[in-house]
Amino acid sequence: MKINVEQVTDRLAGHGEGPAWDAATGRLHWVDMLAGDMLSLDPAGGAVTRTPVSSVVCAVRPRRGGGLVLAVERGFALLDPGATAPRLLPELWPAGPVRMNDGGCDPLGRFYCGSMATDESPGAGKLYRLDTDLSVTVVLDSVTISNGLAWSRDGGTAYYVDSATQRIDLFDGDLTGRRPFVTVPTEAGTPDGLCLDAEGGVWVALWDGGAVHRYGPDGSLDAVVPVPVARPTACAFGGPDLADLYITTSRPSADDPTPSGALFRARPGVTGFADYRFAG
């Protein structure tokens, strides 16, 4: 099934990433990663605000008590309710050729983000977990381009992308028992960020593939959202009824003639479910 997409914003981001719906405020947040800014959309009026965060900001998720948790270049940050600037937590490693990339929250309210080498060196990244007491644990070693991470509606299964593998992998809910779920053909693009719908479908953005694919619970490809840019980066359900699929994109060059860097939206005919939030 082919699903139509509409452009929601102008080309606001150089490298748009990490969309997340904030039900408490009725806004969609995403990041302009290498500019270090968070972008926030009010769907009712279409206004977008830009919040400076750090030199690099990689992912954002709502907190249970209000506010947001963010991944920055070498660690994490918190944006408290009503605050205009984030509170940066201690850096996890010294300045160098490694930065955070993408993440998500588990059913226990913990926030995860994975790192990668800026030159994409194999195995140079790790997957980190920020616990509710703000302590940090390494969960996975030797990842290359840590990308999409999301838990199922019942919390029993996690879906994860290390883009260098060309796969979406499954874990048990506690991130044990890793096994392959879907291998994306290289000619279709590289799997990037992902999200889940209420029916158990997995939606994954395809970098250099110009599309978002839906894979059913059995791993079969059953829907395609063509995006009019080469590099969709991630997707998330949002809107009051969680029926809008928002898609972030990246701009390959300043003179790219396509609307790369814009935010897009589709109505795929299924809904998301209330996403897990950080409990810290």
PDB file of C-alpha atoms in Angstrom:
ATOM      1  CA  MET A   1       0.000   0.000   0.000  1.00  0.00           C
ATOM      2  CA  LYS A   2       1.277   3.444  -0.976  1.00  0.00           C
ATOM      3  CA  ILE A   3       0.518   6.366   1.385  1.00  0.00           C
ATOM      4  CA  ASN A   4       0.621  10.042   0.456  1.00  0.00           C
ATOM      5  CA  VAL A   5       2.695  12.573   2.385  1.00  0.00           C
ATOM      6  CA  GLU A   6       2.430  16.358   2.816  1.00  0.00           C
ATOM      7  CA  GLN A   7       5.090  18.930   3.648  1.00  0.00           C
ATOM      8  CA  VAL A   8       4.392  20.609   7.001  1.00  0.00           C
ATOM      9  CA  THR A   9       7.253  23.115   7.370  1.00  0.00           C
ATOM     10  CA  ASP A  10       9.822  24.954   5.313  1.00  0.00           C
ATOM     11  CA  ARG A  11      13.381  23.606   5.101  1.00  0.00           C
ATOM     12  CA  LEU A  12      14.116  24.404   8.727  1.00  0.00           C
ATOM     13  CA  ALA A  13      16.769  21.808   9.562  1.00  0.00           C
ATOM     14  CA  GLY A  14      20.138  20.889   8.172  1.00  0.00           C
ATOM     15  CA  HIS A  15      19.915  17.451   9.768  1.00  0.00           C
ATOM     16  CA  GLY A  16      16.419  16.965  11.198  1.00  0.00           C
ATOM     17  CA  GLU A  17      16.082  14.002  13.550  1.00  0.00           C
ATOM     18  CA  GLY A  18      14.328  12.439  16.516  1.00  0.00           C
ATOM     19  CA  PRO A  19      10.636  13.483  16.375  1.00  0.00           C
ATOM     20  CA  ALA A  20       8.588  12.957  19.547  1.00  0.00           C
ATOM     21  CA  TRP A  21       5.000  13.902  20.359  1.00  0.00           C
ATOM     22  CA  ASP A  22       4.492  15.697  23.691  1.00  0.00           C
ATOM     23  CA  ALA A  23       0.877  15.044  24.717  1.00  0.00           C
ATOM     24  CA  ALA A  24       1.172  17.381  27.715  1.00  0.00           C
ATOM     25  CA  THR A  25       1.748  20.410  25.483  1.00  0.00           C
ATOM     26  CA  GLY A  26       0.184  19.208  22.228  1.00  0.00           C
ATOM     27  CA  ARG A  27       3.430  19.825  20.359  1.00  0.00           C
ATOM     28  CA  LEU A  28       5.790  17.825  18.235  1.00  0.00           C
ATOM     29  CA  HIS A  29       9.472  18.212  19.112  1.00  0.00           C
ATOM     30  CA  TRP A  30      12.406  17.259  16.907  1.00  0.00           C
ATOM     31  CA  VAL A  31      16.030  18.354  16.555  1.00  0.00           C
ATOM     32  CA  ASP A  32      18.208  20.210  14.082  1.00  0.00           C
ATOM     33  CA  MET A  33      21.034  17.988  15.235  1.00  0.00           C
ATOM     34  CA  LEU A  34      24.250  19.615  14.085  1.00  0.00           C
ATOM     35  CA  ALA A  35      22.904  23.137  14.703  1.00  0.00           C
ATOM     36  CA  GLY A  36      22.304  22.148  18.333  1.00  0.00           C
ATOM     37  CA  ASP A  37      18.665  23.312  18.332  1.00  0.00           C
ATOM     38  CA  MET A  38      15.347  21.740  19.245  1.00  0.00           C
ATOM     39  CA  LEU A  39      12.370  22.558  17.001  1.00  0.00           C
ATOM     40  CA  SER A  40       8.777  22.494  18.272  1.00  0.00           C
ATOM     41  CA  LEU A  41       5.623  22.494  16.127  1.00  0.00           C
ATOM     42  CA  ASP A  42       2.172  23.638  17.244  1.00  0.00           C
ATOM     43  CA  PRO A  43       0.029  21.671  14.756  1.00  0.00           C
ATOM     44  CA  ALA A  44      -3.046  23.817  15.371  1.00  0.00           C
ATOM     45  CA  GLY A  45      -1.484  26.977  13.995  1.00  0.00           C
ATOM     46  CA  GLY A  46       1.604  25.639  12.280  1.00  0.00           C
ATOM     47  CA  ALA A  47       4.012  27.806  14.283  1.00  0.00           C
ATOM     48  CA  VAL A  48       7.503  26.424  14.898  1.00  0.00           C
ATOM     49  CA  THR A  49       9.778  27.590  17.685  1.00  0.00           C
ATOM     50  CA  ARG A  50      13.524  26.981  17.881  1.00  0.00           C
ATOM     51  CA  THR A  51      15.269  26.382  21.232  1.00  0.00           C
ATOM     52  CA  PRO A  52      19.089  26.390  21.438  1.00  0.00           C
ATOM     53  CA  VAL A  53      20.287  23.381  23.439  1.00  0.00           C
ATOM     54  CA  SER A  54      24.011  22.676  22.976  1.00  0.00           C
ATOM     55  CA  SER A  55      26.650  22.325  20.268  1.00  0.00           C
ATOM     56  CA  VAL A  56      24.856  19.171  19.104  1.00  0.00           C
ATOM     57  CA  VAL A  57      21.447  17.813  20.133  1.00  0.00           C
ATOM     58  CA  CYS A  58      20.504  14.333  18.997  1.00  0.00           C
ATOM     59  CA  ALA A  59      17.200  13.188  20.491  1.00  0.00           C
ATOM     60  CA  VAL A  60      14.341  14.450  22.650  1.00  0.00           C
ATOM     61  CA  ARG A  61      11.593  12.743  24.665  1.00  0.00           C
ATOM     62  CA  PRO A  62       8.916  14.024  27.098  1.00  0.00           C
ATOM     63  CA  ARG A  63       9.228  13.511  30.853  1.00  0.00           C
ATOM     64  CA  ARG A  64       6.420  12.116  32.989  1.00  0.00           C
ATOM     65  CA  GLY A  65       6.419  15.130  35.280  1.00  0.00           C
ATOM     66  CA  GLY A  66       6.603  17.647  32.447  1.00  0.00           C
ATOM     67  CA  GLY A  67       9.535  19.022  30.537  1.00  0.00           C
ATOM     68  CA  LEU A  68      11.891  17.083  28.297  1.00  0.00           C
ATOM     69  CA  VAL A  69      14.978  14.885  28.340  1.00  0.00           C
ATOM     70  CA  LEU A  70      17.511  15.342  25.555  1.00  0.00           C
ATOM     71  CA  ALA A  71      20.636  13.646  24.283  1.00  0.00           C
ATOM     72  CA  VAL A  72      23.463  16.047  23.470  1.00  0.00           C
ATOM     73  CA  GLU A  73      26.857  15.519  21.872  1.00  0.00           C
ATOM     74  CA  ARG A  74      28.510  13.657  24.760  1.00  0.00           C
ATOM     75  CA  GLY A  75      25.702  12.939  27.183  1.00  0.00           C
ATOM     76  CA  PHE A  76      22.278  14.058  28.358  1.00  0.00           C
ATOM     77  CA  ALA A  77      20.349  17.190  29.341  1.00  0.00           C
ATOM     78  CA  LEU A  78      17.054  18.025  31.060  1.00  0.00           C
ATOM     79  CA  LEU A  79      14.635  20.806  30.181  1.00  0.00           C
ATOM     80  CA  ASP A  80      12.500  21.478  33.231  1.00  0.00           C
ATOM     81  CA  PRO A  81       8.869  22.640  32.954  1.00  0.00           C
ATOM     82  CA  GLY A  82       8.781  26.375  32.304  1.00  0.00           C
ATOM     83  CA  ALA A  83      12.544  26.620  31.747  1.00  0.00           C
ATOM     84  CA  THR A  84      13.904  28.308  28.642  1.00  0.00           C
ATOM     85  CA  ALA A  85      17.344  26.658  28.729  1.00  0.00           C
ATOM     86  CA  PRO A  86      18.304  23.031  29.380  1.00  0.00           C
ATOM     87  CA  ARG A  87      20.312  21.717  32.294  1.00  0.00           C
ATOM     88  CA  LEU A  88      23.326  19.807  30.942  1.00  0.00           C
ATOM     89  CA  LEU A  89      24.335  16.664  32.831  1.00  0.00           C
ATOM     90  CA  PRO A  90      28.002  15.596  33.191  1.00  0.00           C
ATOM     91  CA  GLU A  91      29.681  14.556  29.949  1.00  0.00           C
ATOM     92  CA  LEU A  92      30.203  10.817  29.501  1.00  0.00           C
ATOM     93  CA  TRP A  93      33.417  10.999  27.453  1.00  0.00           C
ATOM     94  CA  PRO A  94      35.930  13.691  26.466  1.00  0.00           C
ATOM     95  CA  ALA A  95      35.749  15.718  23.275  1.00  0.00           C
ATOM     96  CA  GLY A  96      36.664  13.673  20.233  1.00  0.00           C
ATOM     97  CA  PRO A  97      35.284  11.937  17.151  1.00  0.00           C
ATOM     98  CA  VAL A  98      32.240  10.299  18.843  1.00  0.00           C
ATOM     99  CA  ARG A  99      28.776  11.804  19.411  1.00  0.00           C
ATOM    100  CA  MET A 100      25.326  10.660  20.451  1.00  0.00           C
ATOM    101  CA  ASN A 101      22.848   9.858  17.675  1.00  0.00           C
ATOM    102  CA  ASP A 102      19.347   8.520  18.479  1.00  0.00           C
ATOM    103  CA  GLY A 103      17.344   7.029  21.326  1.00  0.00           C
ATOM    104  CA  GLY A 104      14.070   6.353  23.117  1.00  0.00           C
ATOM    105  CA  CYS A 105      12.409   5.512  26.448  1.00  0.00           C
ATOM    106  CA  ASP A 106      11.524   2.113  27.873  1.00  0.00           C
ATOM    107  CA  PRO A 107       8.377   1.157  29.834  1.00  0.00           C
ATOM    108  CA  LEU A 108      10.187   1.761  33.150  1.00  0.00           C
ATOM    109  CA  GLY A 109      10.757   5.386  32.204  1.00  0.00           C
ATOM    110  CA  ARG A 110      14.466   5.164  31.428  1.00  0.00           C
ATOM    111  CA  PHE A 111      15.983   7.049  28.478  1.00  0.00           C
ATOM    112  CA  TYR A 112      18.449   5.418  26.099  1.00  0.00           C
ATOM    113  CA  CYS A 113      20.674   6.941  23.447  1.00  0.00           C
ATOM    114  CA  GLY A 114      23.328   5.378  21.273  1.00  0.00           C
ATOM    115  CA  SER A 115      26.571   6.913  20.069  1.00  0.00           C
ATOM    116  CA  MET A 116      28.535   6.691  16.831  1.00  0.00           C
ATOM    117  CA  ALA A 117      31.863   7.816  15.428  1.00  0.00           C
ATOM    118  CA  THR A 118      31.568  10.877  13.213  1.00  0.00           C
ATOM    119  CA  ASP A 119      33.517   9.004  10.526  1.00  0.00           C
ATOM    120  CA  GLU A 120      31.240   5.952  11.049  1.00  0.00           C
ATOM    121  CA  SER A 121      34.129   3.746  12.221  1.00  0.00           C
ATOM    122  CA  PRO A 122      32.783   0.216  12.830  1.00  0.00           C
ATOM    123  CA  GLY A 123      32.057  -0.674  16.454  1.00  0.00           C
ATOM    124  CA  ALA A 124      33.054   2.716  17.897  1.00  0.00           C
ATOM    125  CA  GLY A 125      29.670   3.448  19.475  1.00  0.00           C
ATOM    126  CA  LYS A 126      27.767   2.308  22.560  1.00  0.00           C
ATOM    127  CA  LEU A 127      24.152   2.335  23.725  1.00  0.00           C
ATOM    128  CA  TYR A 128      23.731   4.254  27.004  1.00  0.00           C
ATOM    129  CA  ARG A 129      20.855   4.201  29.506  1.00  0.00           C
ATOM    130  CA  LEU A 130      19.981   7.237  31.637  1.00  0.00           C
ATOM    131  CA  ASP A 131      18.223   5.975  34.754  1.00  0.00           C
ATOM    132  CA  THR A 132      15.664   7.930  36.731  1.00  0.00           C
ATOM    133  CA  ASP A 133      18.300   8.804  39.361  1.00  0.00           C
ATOM    134  CA  LEU A 134      20.385  10.283  36.504  1.00  0.00           C
ATOM    135  CA  SER A 135      23.021   7.563  36.692  1.00  0.00           C
ATOM    136  CA  VAL A 136      24.238   6.216  33.342  1.00  0.00           C
ATOM    137  CA  THR A 137      24.899   2.615  32.290  1.00  0.00           C
ATOM    138  CA  VAL A 138      26.368   1.169  29.069  1.00  0.00           C
ATOM    139  CA  VAL A 139      23.859  -1.358  27.721  1.00  0.00           C
ATOM    140  CA  LEU A 140      25.466  -2.334  24.392  1.00  0.00           C
ATOM    141  CA  ASP A 141      29.071  -2.123  23.226  1.00  0.00           C
ATOM    142  CA  SER A 142      30.554  -2.118  19.735  1.00  0.00           C
ATOM    143  CA  VAL A 143      27.721  -0.551  17.747  1.00  0.00           C
ATOM    144  CA  THR A 144      28.430   1.461  14.613  1.00  0.00           C
ATOM    145  CA  ILE A 145      25.508   3.821  13.874  1.00  0.00           C
ATOM    146  CA  SER A 146      23.036   3.478  16.735  1.00  0.00           C
ATOM    147  CA  ASN A 147      19.641   4.597  15.469  1.00  0.00           C
ATOM    148  CA  GLY A 148      15.962   3.764  16.046  1.00  0.00           C
ATOM    149  CA  LEU A 149      14.918   2.267  19.380  1.00  0.00           C
ATOM    150  CA  ALA A 150      11.341   1.657  20.533  1.00  0.00           C
ATOM    151  CA  TRP A 151       9.398  -0.709  22.789  1.00  0.00           C
ATOM    152  CA  SER A 152       6.179  -2.537  21.956  1.00  0.00           C
ATOM    153  CA  ARG A 153       2.829  -1.586  23.456  1.00  0.00           C
ATOM    154  CA  ASP A 154       3.052  -4.409  26.019  1.00  0.00           C
ATOM    155  CA  GLY A 155       6.682  -3.563  26.802  1.00  0.00           C
ATOM    156  CA  GLY A 156       7.860  -7.093  26.086  1.00  0.00           C
ATOM    157  CA  THR A 157       9.802  -6.423  22.896  1.00  0.00           C
ATOM    158  CA  ALA A 158      12.274  -3.735  21.847  1.00  0.00           C
ATOM    159  CA  TYR A 159      13.089  -2.851  18.227  1.00  0.00           C
ATOM    160  CA  TYR A 160      16.557  -1.502  17.441  1.00  0.00           C
ATOM    161  CA  VAL A 161      18.546  -0.321  14.429  1.00  0.00           C
ATOM    162  CA  ASP A 162      22.311  -0.280  14.087  1.00  0.00           C
ATOM    163  CA  SER A 163      22.260   1.122  10.564  1.00  0.00           C
ATOM    164  CA  ALA A 164      25.497  -0.559   9.516  1.00  0.00           C
ATOM    165  CA  THR A 165      23.816  -3.975   9.816  1.00  0.00           C
ATOM    166  CA  GLN A 166      20.972  -3.030   7.379  1.00  0.00           C
ATOM    167  CA  ARG A 167      18.623  -4.651   9.926  1.00  0.00           C
ATOM    168  CA  ILE A 168      15.907  -3.989  12.434  1.00  0.00           C
ATOM    169  CA  ASP A 169      16.667  -6.285  15.376  1.00  0.00           C
ATOM    170  CA  LEU A 170      14.441  -7.512  18.189  1.00  0.00           C
ATOM    171  CA  PHE A 171      15.310  -7.725  21.862  1.00  0.00           C
ATOM    172  CA  ASP A 172      13.343  -8.889  24.841  1.00  0.00           C
ATOM    173  CA  GLY A 173      12.053  -5.907  26.811  1.00  0.00           C
ATOM    174  CA  ASP A 174      15.141  -5.848  29.035  1.00  0.00           C
ATOM    175  CA  LEU A 175      17.418  -5.643  25.959  1.00  0.00           C
ATOM    176  CA  THR A 176      18.514  -9.262  26.083  1.00  0.00           C
ATOM    177  CA  GLY A 177      18.007 -11.990  23.494  1.00  0.00           C
ATOM    178  CA  ARG A 178      18.934 -10.036  20.375  1.00  0.00           C
ATOM    179  CA  ARG A 179      17.732 -11.537  17.074  1.00  0.00           C
ATOM    180  CA  PRO A 180      17.094 -10.253  13.525  1.00  0.00           C
ATOM    181  CA  PHE A 181      13.596  -9.058  12.579  1.00  0.00           C
ATOM    182  CA  VAL A 182      13.926  -7.430   9.132  1.00  0.00           C
ATOM    183  CA  THR A 183      16.850  -7.004   6.748  1.00  0.00           C
ATOM    184  CA  VAL A 184      16.411  -3.984   4.478  1.00  0.00           C
ATOM    185  CA  PRO A 185      17.814  -4.475   0.958  1.00  0.00           C
ATOM    186  CA  THR A 186      20.644  -2.026   0.311  1.00  0.00           C
ATOM    187  CA  GLU A 187      18.939  -0.761  -2.833  1.00  0.00           C
ATOM    188  CA  ALA A 188      15.959   0.361  -0.702  1.00  0.00           C
ATOM    189  CA  GLY A 189      18.115   2.579   1.512  1.00  0.00           C
ATOM    190  CA  THR A 190      19.597   2.345   4.995  1.00  0.00           C
ATOM    191  CA  PRO A 191      17.338   1.835   8.041  1.00  0.00           C
ATOM    192  CA  ASP A 192      17.392   4.856  10.350  1.00  0.00           C
ATOM    193  CA  GLY A 193      14.879   5.994  12.995  1.00  0.00           C
ATOM    194  CA  LEU A 194      11.724   4.009  13.706  1.00  0.00           C
ATOM    195  CA  CYS A 195       8.427   3.964  15.592  1.00  0.00           C
ATOM    196  CA  LEU A 196       5.612   1.489  16.253  1.00  0.00           C
ATOM    197  CA  ASP A 197       1.869   1.658  15.708  1.00  0.00           C
ATOM    198  CA  ALA A 198      -0.987   0.350  17.850  1.00  0.00           C
ATOM    199  CA  GLU A 199      -1.384  -2.726  15.638  1.00  0.00           C
ATOM    200  CA  GLY A 200       2.214  -3.873  16.073  1.00  0.00           C
ATOM    201  CA  GLY A 201       3.536  -2.449  12.820  1.00  0.00           C
ATOM    202  CA  VAL A 202       7.065  -1.065  12.616  1.00  0.00           C
ATOM    203  CA  TRP A 203       7.675   2.143  10.636  1.00  0.00           C
ATOM    204  CA  VAL A 204      11.293   2.839   9.656  1.00  0.00           C
ATOM    205  CA  ALA A 205      12.802   5.804   7.790  1.00  0.00           C
ATOM    206  CA  LEU A 206      15.142   4.852   4.953  1.00  0.00           C
ATOM    207  CA  TRP A 207      18.196   7.090   4.614  1.00  0.00           C
ATOM    208  CA  ASP A 208      19.075   7.493   0.932  1.00  0.00           C
ATOM    209  CA  GLY A 209      15.868   5.573   0.191  1.00  0.00           C
ATOM    210  CA  GLY A 210      13.374   8.431  -0.035  1.00  0.00           C
ATOM    211  CA  ALA A 211      10.695   6.527   1.866  1.00  0.00           C
ATOM    212  CA  VAL A 212       9.336   5.209   5.137  1.00  0.00           C
ATOM    213  CA  HIS A 213       8.439   1.497   5.205  1.00  0.00           C
ATOM    214  CA  ARG A 214       5.925  -0.280   7.435  1.00  0.00           C
ATOM    215  CA  TYR A 215       6.697  -3.867   8.363  1.00  0.00           C
ATOM    216  CA  GLY A 216       3.924  -5.960   9.856  1.00  0.00           C
ATOM    217  CA  PRO A 217       4.350  -7.970  13.071  1.00  0.00           C
ATOM    218  CA  ASP A 218       5.533 -10.905  10.928  1.00  0.00           C
ATOM    219  CA  GLY A 219       8.239  -8.802   9.251  1.00  0.00           C
ATOM    220  CA  SER A 220       6.494  -8.455   5.890  1.00  0.00           C
ATOM    221  CA  LEU A 221       6.607  -5.121   4.051  1.00  0.00           C
ATOM    222  CA  ASP A 222       2.992  -3.922   3.755  1.00  0.00           C
ATOM    223  CA  ALA A 223       3.067  -0.124   3.315  1.00  0.00           C
ATOM    224  CA  VAL A 224       5.344   2.517   1.793  1.00  0.00           C
ATOM    225  CA  VAL A 225       5.326   6.279   2.382  1.00  0.00           C
ATOM    226  CA  PRO A 226       7.297   7.932  -0.458  1.00  0.00           C
ATOM    227  CA  VAL A 227       9.030  11.103   0.753  1.00  0.00           C
ATOM    228  CA  PRO A 228      10.160  13.702  -1.844  1.00  0.00           C
ATOM    229  CA  VAL A 229      13.684  13.886  -0.430  1.00  0.00           C
ATOM    230  CA  ALA A 230      16.518  11.348  -0.415  1.00  0.00           C
ATOM    231  CA  ARG A 231      17.131  11.244   3.316  1.00  0.00           C
ATOM    232  CA  PRO A 232      14.205  10.669   5.671  1.00  0.00           C
ATOM    233  CA  THR A 233      15.746  10.200   9.110  1.00  0.00           C
ATOM    234  CA  ALA A 234      13.049   9.231  11.620  1.00  0.00           C
ATOM    235  CA  CYS A 235       9.306   9.054  12.210  1.00  0.00           C
ATOM    236  CA  ALA A 236       6.836   9.316  15.083  1.00  0.00           C
ATOM    237  CA  PHE A 237       3.082   9.285  15.583  1.00  0.00           C
ATOM    238  CA  GLY A 238       1.533  12.480  16.886  1.00  0.00           C
ATOM    239  CA  GLY A 239      -1.524  14.690  16.930  1.00  0.00           C
ATOM    240  CA  PRO A 240      -4.425  14.531  19.406  1.00  0.00           C
ATOM    241  CA  ASP A 241      -5.531  11.140  18.068  1.00  0.00           C
ATOM    242  CA  LEU A 242      -1.975   9.872  17.355  1.00  0.00           C
ATOM    243  CA  ALA A 243      -3.039   9.328  13.729  1.00  0.00           C
ATOM    244  CA  ASP A 244      -0.427  11.576  12.087  1.00  0.00           C
ATOM    245  CA  LEU A 245       2.910  10.060  11.122  1.00  0.00           C
ATOM    246  CA  TYR A 246       5.537  12.822  11.263  1.00  0.00           C
ATOM    247  CA  ILE A 247       8.765  12.348   9.308  1.00  0.00           C
ATOM    248  CA  THR A 248      12.017  14.288   9.778  1.00  0.00           C
ATOM    249  CA  THR A 249      14.531  14.722   6.965  1.00  0.00           C
ATOM    250  CA  SER A 250      18.148  15.701   6.349  1.00  0.00           C
ATOM    251  CA  ARG A 251      19.619  18.078   3.776  1.00  0.00           C
ATOM    252  CA  PRO A 252      22.523  16.495   1.827  1.00  0.00           C
ATOM    253  CA  SER A 253      23.828  19.904   0.675  1.00  0.00           C
ATOM    254  CA  ALA A 254      22.896  23.580   0.841  1.00  0.00           C
ATOM    255  CA  ASP A 255      22.033  23.632  -2.856  1.00  0.00           C
ATOM    256  CA  ASP A 256      19.865  20.492  -2.831  1.00  0.00           C
ATOM    257  CA  PRO A 257      16.765  21.428  -4.901  1.00  0.00           C
ATOM    258  CA  THR A 258      14.368  19.171  -2.984  1.00  0.00           C
ATOM    259  CA  PRO A 259      12.536  20.215   0.223  1.00  0.00           C
ATOM    260  CA  SER A 260      15.100  18.324   2.316  1.00  0.00           C
ATOM    261  CA  GLY A 261      15.286  19.515   5.909  1.00  0.00           C
ATOM    262  CA  ALA A 262      11.512  20.019   6.059  1.00  0.00           C
ATOM    263  CA  LEU A 263       9.093  18.139   8.310  1.00  0.00           C
ATOM    264  CA  PHE A 264       6.527  15.912   6.576  1.00  0.00           C
ATOM    265  CA  ARG A 265       3.283  14.261   7.667  1.00  0.00           C
ATOM    266  CA  ALA A 266       1.200  11.311   6.493  1.00  0.00           C
ATOM    267  CA  ARG A 267      -2.152   9.843   7.595  1.00  0.00           C
ATOM    268  CA  PRO A 268      -1.456   6.120   7.251  1.00  0.00           C
ATOM    269  CA  GLY A 269      -4.793   4.814   8.517  1.00  0.00           C
ATOM    270  CA  VAL A 270      -3.423   3.387  11.751  1.00  0.00           C
ATOM    271  CA  THR A 271      -2.601   5.149  15.009  1.00  0.00           C
ATOM    272  CA  GLY A 272       0.311   5.149  17.355  1.00  0.00           C
ATOM    273  CA  PHE A 273       0.022   4.592  21.098  1.00  0.00           C
ATOM    274  CA  ALA A 274       1.035   6.696  24.073  1.00  0.00           C
ATOM    275  CA  ASP A 275       4.823   6.667  23.963  1.00  0.00           C
ATOM    276  CA  TYR A 276       6.943   5.909  26.992  1.00  0.00           C
ATOM    277  CA  ARG A 277       8.276   8.951  28.832  1.00  0.00           C
ATOM    278  CA  PHE A 278      11.350   9.580  30.963  1.00  0.00           C
ATOM    279  CA  ALA A 279      10.549   9.276  34.682  1.00  0.00           C
ATOM    280  CA  GLY A 280      13.524  11.268  35.964  1.00  0.00           C
TER     281      GLY A 280
END
